Amino acid sequence: MVRDDYENNGNIINSRLIELFNEGRDIQSILGETVKLLREYLDCEAVGIRVMDELGNIPYQAHTGFADHFIAKESPLCIRRDRCACIDISKGQYDPTSPHFTPYGSFHTNNLQSLGFIRDGMADGSYRGECVLWGWESFTLVPVKFGLRYYGLIHVVDNEKDKLTLGRIRFVENIAGQLGLYMQIVAAGEDKEKELSFLVKRIMHDMKQPLSSILMFAELINEEYSQDMDPELAGLLKRIVSNAGYMDKLVSSLGAFSDTLGRPDVQKDDIDLGVFVNELINDMSMQGYPGLKITVDDNLPIIRYPSLYLRRLLSNLISNAIKYSSDNSAPRVEIGCEEKNTYYQIFVSDNGMGIKDADVEQVFLPFYRTSSAKGIPGSGLGLSICKKIVESCGGNIWVYSQEGEGSTFYFTVPK
Ligand code: ADP
């Protein structure tokens, strides 16, 4: 199967890998799936992924299409002992001026048999050159790395000459970049959440700049040329601005999400919940909901909680209660608390559109939005942020809901 849209295919494979990662699949099964997908999409003879261990060995952790005796001979390769192209790539050593290397640091050739430097090395015994002996023609080695840390490589081979175009290599590099990210997270081990928070912040930072340029240029075009603009073009431009604006909001929500990761030790404050909730409601915009009535229980307790977290948690729940009030002409929101032996159970209740049974568990997952939320602005991150906050403070969060009747979100706060 030859599929030529490599940018799009890269996104398909990366999305699949993200799914596997989010399901909590271990790195071994993610690597296994990656080699299968790459071989299928590249339509090539064999694909393998080598991962370096702490002793400098780089065995194949996943492979497809290679003969068993090739793998048996190649897998014991060690960067401390052997000399081979795989060693150089795994260590990040490459010559950027050579036509055989990409700027990413991948080695590639479509005529392996003619490569003089490997053959010379083989003749004097300094190079292993198993791949040359095997007779492959098209050949690439793409490093799996994150920043300056190298974890191993993806090895792709084919018998045909000119099989591995630069487009195909770029595609493999795209996947290798994603694997590098996973390796980094896995290597972070215990500090997985801290690491993730750092990565999210970095991605956000990198995205903010191009996004504001897109918005700025689109608005500039709008100002300068809107007079003589074809209405269809004006419509498309408006959609660019609105989509970029939405993405900007999404990036900011991701920032809020990352703030809740890896910080279980955040400082707690004594909070008078009644005063806190009333102040919060005063600060919130209720525009567009003229019949809205919010009731706050008079007897809310004093709790110990990080105040910034509590603000984010309650404003997400209250703004959802308002936002998903459906077409109800008299939306009602109630905030209250039930005292239990060892904890307080706080609730935010509404008489809005409610949530289908099938969606009740899912709404706490990042980016999950129900089909009823179509047309209502949102990123799908609010409740996952709430869950992170509540759990990091030793509580639970859940919802009781009936479609068309309303929802009640509960969360617990230890005494
Ligand atoms: P967002 O509101 O940004 O889409 P959330 O994570 O806060 O994201 O909510 C996830 C989804 O849960 C929403 O898209 C919506 O479908 C559903 N939801 C959340 N709160 C309510 C509510 N009070 N009533 C009905 N549906 C809700």
Coordinates of C-alpha atoms and ligand atoms in Angstrom, one line a residue:
M1 CA 0.0 0.0 0.0
V2 CA 1.7 3.3 -1.1
R3 CA 0.2 6.3 0.5
D4 CA 1.7 9.6 -0.5
D5 CA 0.3 12.3 1.7
Y6 CA 3.0 12.0 4.3
E7 CA 2.2 15.0 6.3
N8 CA -1.4 13.8 6.8
N9 CA -0.2 10.2 7.4
G10 CA 2.2 11.4 10.0
N11 CA -0.7 13.0 11.8
I12 CA -2.8 9.8 11.6
I13 CA 0.0 7.7 13.0
N14 CA 0.9 10.2 15.7
S15 CA -2.8 10.4 16.8
R16 CA -2.9 6.6 17.0
L17 CA 0.3 6.7 19.2
I18 CA -1.2 9.4 21.4
E19 CA -4.3 7.2 21.9
L20 CA -2.1 4.3 22.9
F21 CA -0.1 6.4 25.3
N22 CA -3.2 7.9 26.9
E23 CA -4.6 4.4 27.4
G24 CA -1.5 3.8 29.5
R25 CA 0.0 1.2 27.1
D26 CA 3.7 0.5 27.9
I27 CA 6.4 1.8 25.6
Q28 CA 7.1 -1.7 24.3
S29 CA 3.6 -2.1 22.8
I30 CA 3.8 1.5 21.4
L31 CA 7.0 0.6 19.6
G32 CA 5.5 -2.6 18.3
E33 CA 2.5 -0.7 16.9
T34 CA 4.8 2.0 15.4
V35 CA 6.9 -0.5 13.4
K36 CA 3.8 -2.1 12.0
L37 CA 2.2 1.3 11.0
L38 CA 5.5 2.5 9.5
R39 CA 6.0 -0.5 7.3
E40 CA 2.4 -0.4 6.1
Y41 CA 2.5 3.3 5.3
L42 CA 6.0 3.3 3.7
D43 CA 5.4 0.0 1.9
C44 CA 8.9 -1.0 2.6
E45 CA 10.8 -4.3 3.3
A46 CA 11.6 -3.9 7.0
V47 CA 11.4 -1.5 9.9
G48 CA 13.0 -1.7 13.3
I49 CA 13.4 0.4 16.4
R50 CA 16.6 0.2 18.5
V51 CA 16.6 1.6 22.0
M52 CA 19.8 2.2 23.9
D53 CA 20.2 0.8 27.4
E54 CA 22.4 2.1 30.2
L55 CA 25.3 0.0 29.1
G56 CA 25.3 1.4 25.6
N57 CA 23.8 -1.6 23.9
I58 CA 21.2 -0.7 21.2
P59 CA 19.1 -3.9 20.7
Y60 CA 16.0 -3.9 18.5
Q61 CA 13.1 -3.4 20.8
A62 CA 10.6 -3.9 18.0
H63 CA 11.0 -4.9 14.4
T64 CA 9.1 -6.3 11.4
G65 CA 10.3 -7.7 8.1
F66 CA 13.9 -8.4 9.2
A67 CA 15.1 -12.0 9.2
D68 CA 15.6 -13.5 12.6
H69 CA 19.3 -14.2 12.0
F70 CA 19.9 -10.6 10.9
I71 CA 18.3 -9.4 14.2
A72 CA 20.3 -12.0 16.2
K73 CA 23.6 -10.7 14.6
E74 CA 22.7 -7.0 14.9
S75 CA 21.0 -6.7 18.3
P76 CA 24.2 -7.2 20.4
L77 CA 25.6 -3.9 18.9
C78 CA 27.1 -1.7 21.6
I79 CA 28.2 1.9 21.3
R80 CA 31.3 1.3 23.5
R81 CA 32.6 -1.5 21.4
D82 CA 31.4 -1.5 17.8
R83 CA 31.6 0.8 14.8
C84 CA 28.6 1.2 12.6
A85 CA 26.2 3.8 11.2
C86 CA 23.7 2.9 13.8
I87 CA 26.2 3.8 16.5
D88 CA 26.8 7.3 15.1
I89 CA 23.1 8.0 14.7
S90 CA 22.3 6.8 18.2
K91 CA 24.9 9.1 19.6
G92 CA 23.7 12.1 17.5
Q93 CA 26.9 12.1 15.5
Y94 CA 26.4 13.3 11.9
D95 CA 27.9 15.5 9.3
P96 CA 25.4 18.3 8.4
T97 CA 27.4 19.1 5.2
S98 CA 27.0 15.6 3.8
P99 CA 24.1 14.9 1.3
H100 CA 23.5 11.7 3.3
F101 CA 22.3 13.5 6.4
T102 CA 19.1 15.6 7.0
P103 CA 19.1 18.6 9.2
Y104 CA 17.3 16.4 11.8
G105 CA 20.3 14.1 11.9
S106 CA 19.0 11.1 9.9
F107 CA 21.3 9.1 7.7
H108 CA 19.8 8.1 4.3
T109 CA 20.8 6.7 1.0
N110 CA 18.9 5.1 -1.9
N111 CA 22.0 3.3 -3.2
L112 CA 23.6 1.7 -0.2
Q113 CA 25.8 -0.6 -2.2
S114 CA 27.7 2.3 -3.7
L115 CA 28.6 4.0 -0.5
G116 CA 32.4 4.2 -0.6
F117 CA 33.0 5.1 3.1
I118 CA 31.1 2.1 4.4
R119 CA 32.8 -0.3 2.0
D120 CA 36.2 1.1 2.8
G121 CA 35.5 0.7 6.6
M122 CA 34.3 -2.8 6.0
A123 CA 37.5 -3.6 4.1
D124 CA 39.8 -2.5 6.9
G125 CA 37.5 -4.1 9.5
S126 CA 36.6 -0.8 11.3
Y127 CA 32.9 -0.9 10.1
R128 CA 30.5 -3.8 10.5
G129 CA 28.3 -3.0 7.5
E130 CA 25.8 -5.9 8.1
C131 CA 23.2 -4.0 6.1
V132 CA 25.5 -3.7 3.1
L133 CA 26.2 -7.4 3.2
W134 CA 22.5 -8.0 3.4
G135 CA 22.1 -6.3 0.0
W136 CA 19.6 -3.5 0.8
E137 CA 19.6 -0.4 -1.4
S138 CA 17.3 2.1 0.1
F139 CA 18.2 2.7 3.7
T140 CA 17.6 5.2 6.4
L141 CA 18.4 5.6 10.1
V142 CA 16.4 8.2 12.0
P143 CA 17.4 9.2 15.5
V144 CA 14.8 8.9 18.3
K145 CA 15.6 11.9 20.4
F146 CA 14.2 14.7 22.6
G147 CA 16.2 17.9 22.5
L148 CA 19.8 16.9 23.1
R149 CA 18.9 13.5 24.5
Y150 CA 19.2 10.5 22.2
Y151 CA 17.3 7.3 22.9
G152 CA 17.9 5.2 19.8
L153 CA 16.8 5.1 16.2
I154 CA 14.3 4.0 13.6
H155 CA 15.8 1.8 10.9
V156 CA 14.0 1.5 7.6
V157 CA 15.2 -0.6 4.6
D158 CA 14.1 -1.7 1.2
N159 CA 15.6 -3.7 -1.7
E160 CA 14.5 -1.1 -4.3
K161 CA 16.6 1.9 -5.2
D162 CA 15.1 5.3 -4.7
K163 CA 12.4 4.1 -2.4
L164 CA 13.1 6.4 0.5
T165 CA 12.4 9.9 -0.8
L166 CA 13.1 13.0 1.5
G167 CA 9.3 13.2 2.0
R168 CA 9.2 9.7 3.4
I169 CA 12.2 10.3 5.6
R170 CA 10.6 13.5 6.9
F171 CA 7.6 11.4 7.7
V172 CA 9.7 8.9 9.7
E173 CA 11.3 11.9 11.5
N174 CA 7.9 13.2 12.5
I175 CA 7.1 9.8 14.2
A176 CA 10.6 9.6 15.7
G177 CA 10.0 13.0 17.3
Q178 CA 6.8 11.7 18.9
L179 CA 8.6 8.6 20.2
G180 CA 11.4 10.8 21.6
L181 CA 8.8 12.6 23.6
Y182 CA 7.4 9.4 25.1
M183 CA 10.8 8.1 25.9
Q184 CA 11.5 11.4 27.7
I185 CA 8.3 11.1 29.7
V186 CA 8.9 7.4 30.5
A187 CA 12.5 8.2 31.5
A188 CA 11.2 10.9 33.9
G189 CA 9.5 8.0 35.8
E190 CA 8.2 9.2 39.1
D191 CA 8.3 12.8 38.0
K192 CA 6.0 12.0 35.0
E193 CA 3.5 14.7 35.8
K194 CA 6.2 17.3 36.5
E195 CA 7.8 16.5 33.2
L196 CA 4.4 16.6 31.4
S197 CA 3.7 20.0 32.9
F198 CA 7.0 21.2 31.6
L199 CA 6.4 19.8 28.1
V200 CA 2.9 21.3 27.9
K201 CA 4.3 24.7 29.0
R202 CA 7.0 24.5 26.3
I203 CA 4.5 23.5 23.6
M204 CA 2.2 26.4 24.7
H205 CA 5.1 28.8 24.6
D206 CA 6.0 27.6 21.1
M207 CA 2.5 27.8 19.8
K208 CA 1.6 31.3 21.2
Q209 CA 4.0 33.2 18.9
P210 CA 2.9 31.7 15.5
L211 CA -0.7 31.9 16.6
S212 CA -0.6 35.6 17.4
S213 CA 1.2 36.2 14.1
I214 CA -1.7 34.4 12.2
L215 CA -4.3 36.5 14.1
M216 CA -2.3 39.7 13.5
F217 CA -1.8 39.1 9.7
A218 CA -5.4 38.1 9.2
E219 CA -6.6 41.2 10.9
L220 CA -4.2 43.3 8.9
I221 CA -5.5 41.9 5.7
N222 CA -9.0 42.5 6.9
E223 CA -8.3 46.2 7.7
E224 CA -6.4 46.9 4.5
Y225 CA -8.4 45.1 1.9
S226 CA -11.9 44.5 3.3
Q227 CA -13.4 47.2 1.1
D228 CA -12.7 45.5 -2.2
M229 CA -12.7 41.9 -0.9
D230 CA -14.7 39.2 -2.6
P231 CA -17.4 38.1 -0.1
E232 CA -16.4 34.5 -0.2
L233 CA -12.8 35.5 0.6
A234 CA -14.0 37.8 3.4
G235 CA -16.0 34.8 4.8
L236 CA -12.9 32.5 4.7
L237 CA -10.8 35.2 6.4
K238 CA -13.4 35.5 9.2
R239 CA -13.2 31.8 9.7
I240 CA -9.4 31.9 9.9
V241 CA -9.6 34.6 12.6
S242 CA -12.3 32.7 14.6
N243 CA -10.4 29.4 14.4
A244 CA -7.2 31.0 15.4
G245 CA -9.0 32.8 18.3
Y246 CA -10.4 29.4 19.4
M247 CA -7.0 27.8 19.3
D248 CA -5.6 30.7 21.3
K249 CA -8.1 29.9 24.0
L250 CA -7.3 26.2 23.8
V251 CA -3.6 26.9 24.3
S252 CA -4.5 29.0 27.4
S253 CA -6.7 26.2 28.8
L254 CA -3.8 23.8 28.3
G255 CA -1.7 26.2 30.4
A256 CA -4.3 25.9 33.2
F257 CA -4.2 22.1 32.9
S258 CA -0.5 22.0 33.1
D259 CA -0.5 24.1 36.3
T260 CA -2.5 21.4 38.0
L261 CA 0.1 18.7 37.2
G262 CA 2.9 17.6 39.4
R263 CA 2.1 20.0 42.3
P264 CA 0.6 18.0 45.1
D265 CA 2.4 20.1 47.7
V266 CA 0.8 23.4 46.8
Q267 CA 0.0 25.6 49.9
K268 CA -3.4 25.4 51.5
D269 CA -5.4 28.4 52.9
D270 CA -8.3 28.7 55.4
I271 CA -11.2 29.7 53.3
D272 CA -14.7 30.8 54.3
L273 CA -16.5 29.1 51.5
G274 CA -19.6 31.3 51.6
V275 CA -17.7 34.5 51.2
F276 CA -15.5 32.9 48.6
V277 CA -18.3 31.7 46.4
N278 CA -20.3 34.9 46.6
E279 CA -17.2 37.0 45.6
L280 CA -16.5 34.6 42.8
I281 CA -20.0 34.9 41.4
N282 CA -19.8 38.7 41.6
D283 CA -16.7 38.5 39.4
M284 CA -18.3 36.3 36.8
S285 CA -20.0 37.5 33.7
M286 CA -23.6 36.6 33.5
Q287 CA -24.3 38.4 30.3
G288 CA -26.7 36.6 28.0
Y289 CA -28.6 34.8 30.8
P290 CA -31.2 37.3 31.9
G291 CA -33.5 34.9 33.8
L292 CA -30.6 33.2 35.7
K293 CA -30.9 32.7 39.4
I294 CA -27.9 31.5 41.5
T295 CA -28.5 30.3 45.1
V296 CA -25.7 30.0 47.5
D297 CA -26.3 28.0 50.7
D298 CA -26.1 30.2 53.8
N299 CA -24.2 27.7 55.9
L300 CA -21.1 26.9 53.9
P301 CA -18.1 25.8 56.1
I302 CA -14.6 27.0 56.5
I303 CA -12.3 24.7 54.5
R304 CA -8.6 24.3 54.0
Y305 CA -7.8 24.4 50.3
P306 CA -5.3 26.1 47.9
S307 CA -7.3 29.2 47.1
L308 CA -6.2 29.5 43.4
Y309 CA -7.2 25.9 42.8
L310 CA -10.6 26.4 44.5
R311 CA -11.2 29.5 42.3
R312 CA -10.5 27.5 39.2
L313 CA -12.5 24.5 40.3
L314 CA -15.6 26.4 41.3
S315 CA -15.5 28.8 38.4
N316 CA -15.3 25.9 36.0
L317 CA -18.3 24.1 37.6
I318 CA -20.4 27.3 38.0
S319 CA -19.7 28.6 34.5
N320 CA -20.5 25.1 33.0
A321 CA -23.8 25.1 35.0
I322 CA -24.7 28.4 33.4
K323 CA -23.3 27.7 30.0
Y324 CA -25.1 24.3 29.6
S325 CA -28.4 25.7 30.9
S326 CA -29.8 24.8 27.4
D327 CA -32.7 27.0 26.3
N328 CA -34.2 27.1 29.7
S329 CA -35.8 30.5 30.2
A330 CA -35.3 30.3 34.0
P331 CA -31.9 28.7 34.5
R332 CA -31.2 27.9 38.2
V333 CA -27.8 27.1 39.7
E334 CA -27.3 26.1 43.4
I335 CA -24.1 25.8 45.3
G336 CA -24.2 24.0 48.6
C337 CA -22.4 21.6 51.0
E338 CA -23.2 18.4 52.9
E339 CA -21.0 17.7 55.9
K340 CA -19.8 14.1 56.4
N341 CA -17.7 12.6 59.2
T342 CA -14.3 13.1 57.6
Y343 CA -15.0 15.4 54.7
Y344 CA -17.2 18.0 53.2
Q345 CA -19.2 17.2 50.0
I346 CA -19.7 20.4 48.0
F347 CA -22.1 20.5 45.1
V348 CA -22.9 22.7 42.1
S349 CA -26.3 21.9 40.7
D350 CA -28.2 23.1 37.7
N351 CA -31.5 22.6 35.8
G352 CA -29.9 22.7 32.4
M353 CA -29.5 20.2 29.5
G354 CA -28.1 17.4 31.6
I355 CA -25.7 14.6 30.4
K356 CA -26.5 11.3 28.8
D357 CA -25.6 8.2 31.0
A358 CA -23.1 7.1 28.4
D359 CA -21.2 10.4 28.7
V360 CA -21.2 10.8 32.5
E361 CA -17.8 9.1 33.1
Q362 CA -16.2 10.6 29.9
V363 CA -16.8 14.2 30.6
F364 CA -13.8 14.3 33.0
L365 CA -11.4 13.2 30.3
P366 CA -9.3 15.9 28.6
F367 CA -10.8 17.3 25.4
Y368 CA -14.0 15.3 25.8
R369 CA -17.2 17.2 24.8
T370 CA -20.6 15.7 24.5
S371 CA -22.6 16.0 21.3
S372 CA -25.1 18.4 23.0
A373 CA -22.2 20.8 23.6
K374 CA -22.0 21.5 19.8
G375 CA -22.2 25.2 19.1
I376 CA -21.5 26.1 22.8
P377 CA -17.9 27.5 23.2
G378 CA -15.5 25.4 25.2
S379 CA -12.2 23.4 25.0
G380 CA -13.2 20.2 26.8
L381 CA -10.5 20.7 29.4
G382 CA -12.4 22.4 32.2
L383 CA -13.6 19.2 34.0
S384 CA -10.3 17.4 33.6
I385 CA -8.7 20.3 35.3
C386 CA -11.3 20.1 38.1
K387 CA -10.6 16.3 38.5
K388 CA -6.8 17.0 38.7
I389 CA -7.3 19.6 41.3
V390 CA -9.7 17.6 43.5
E391 CA -7.6 14.5 43.4
S392 CA -4.4 16.3 44.1
C393 CA -6.1 17.6 47.3
G394 CA -7.2 14.2 48.4
G395 CA -10.8 14.3 47.2
N396 CA -13.1 12.8 44.6
I397 CA -15.3 14.4 42.0
W398 CA -18.4 12.9 40.2
V399 CA -21.7 13.9 38.6
Y400 CA -25.3 12.9 38.9
S401 CA -27.3 13.9 35.8
Q402 CA -30.4 13.3 33.9
E403 CA -30.7 14.3 30.3
G404 CA -33.0 17.3 29.9
E405 CA -33.4 17.7 33.7
G406 CA -30.1 19.0 34.9
S407 CA -26.8 18.0 36.5
T408 CA -25.2 18.0 40.0
F409 CA -21.5 18.0 40.3
Y410 CA -20.1 16.9 43.6
F411 CA -16.5 17.1 45.0
T412 CA -15.1 16.2 48.4
V413 CA -12.7 18.1 50.6
P414 CA -11.0 16.3 53.5
K415 CA -11.6 17.9 56.8
Ligands
ADP1 P1 -16.0 22.6 28.0 O1 -17.1 23.2 28.8 O2 -14.9 23.6 27.8 O3 -16.4 21.9 26.8 P2 -15.5 20.8 30.3 O4 -14.4 19.8 30.5 O5 -15.8 21.8 31.3 O6 -15.3 21.4 28.9 O7 -16.8 19.9 30.1 C1 -16.8 18.7 29.3 C2 -18.1 18.5 28.6 O8 -19.0 18.0 29.7 C3 -18.8 19.7 28.0 O9 -18.4 19.9 26.7 C4 -20.3 19.3 28.1 O10 -20.6 18.5 27.0 C5 -20.3 18.5 29.4 N1 -20.8 19.3 30.6 C6 -20.0 19.9 31.5 N2 -20.7 20.5 32.5 C7 -22.0 20.3 32.1 C8 -23.3 20.7 32.7 N3 -23.3 21.4 33.8 N4 -24.4 20.3 32.1 C9 -24.4 19.6 30.9 N5 -23.2 19.2 30.3 C10 -22.1 19.6 30.9

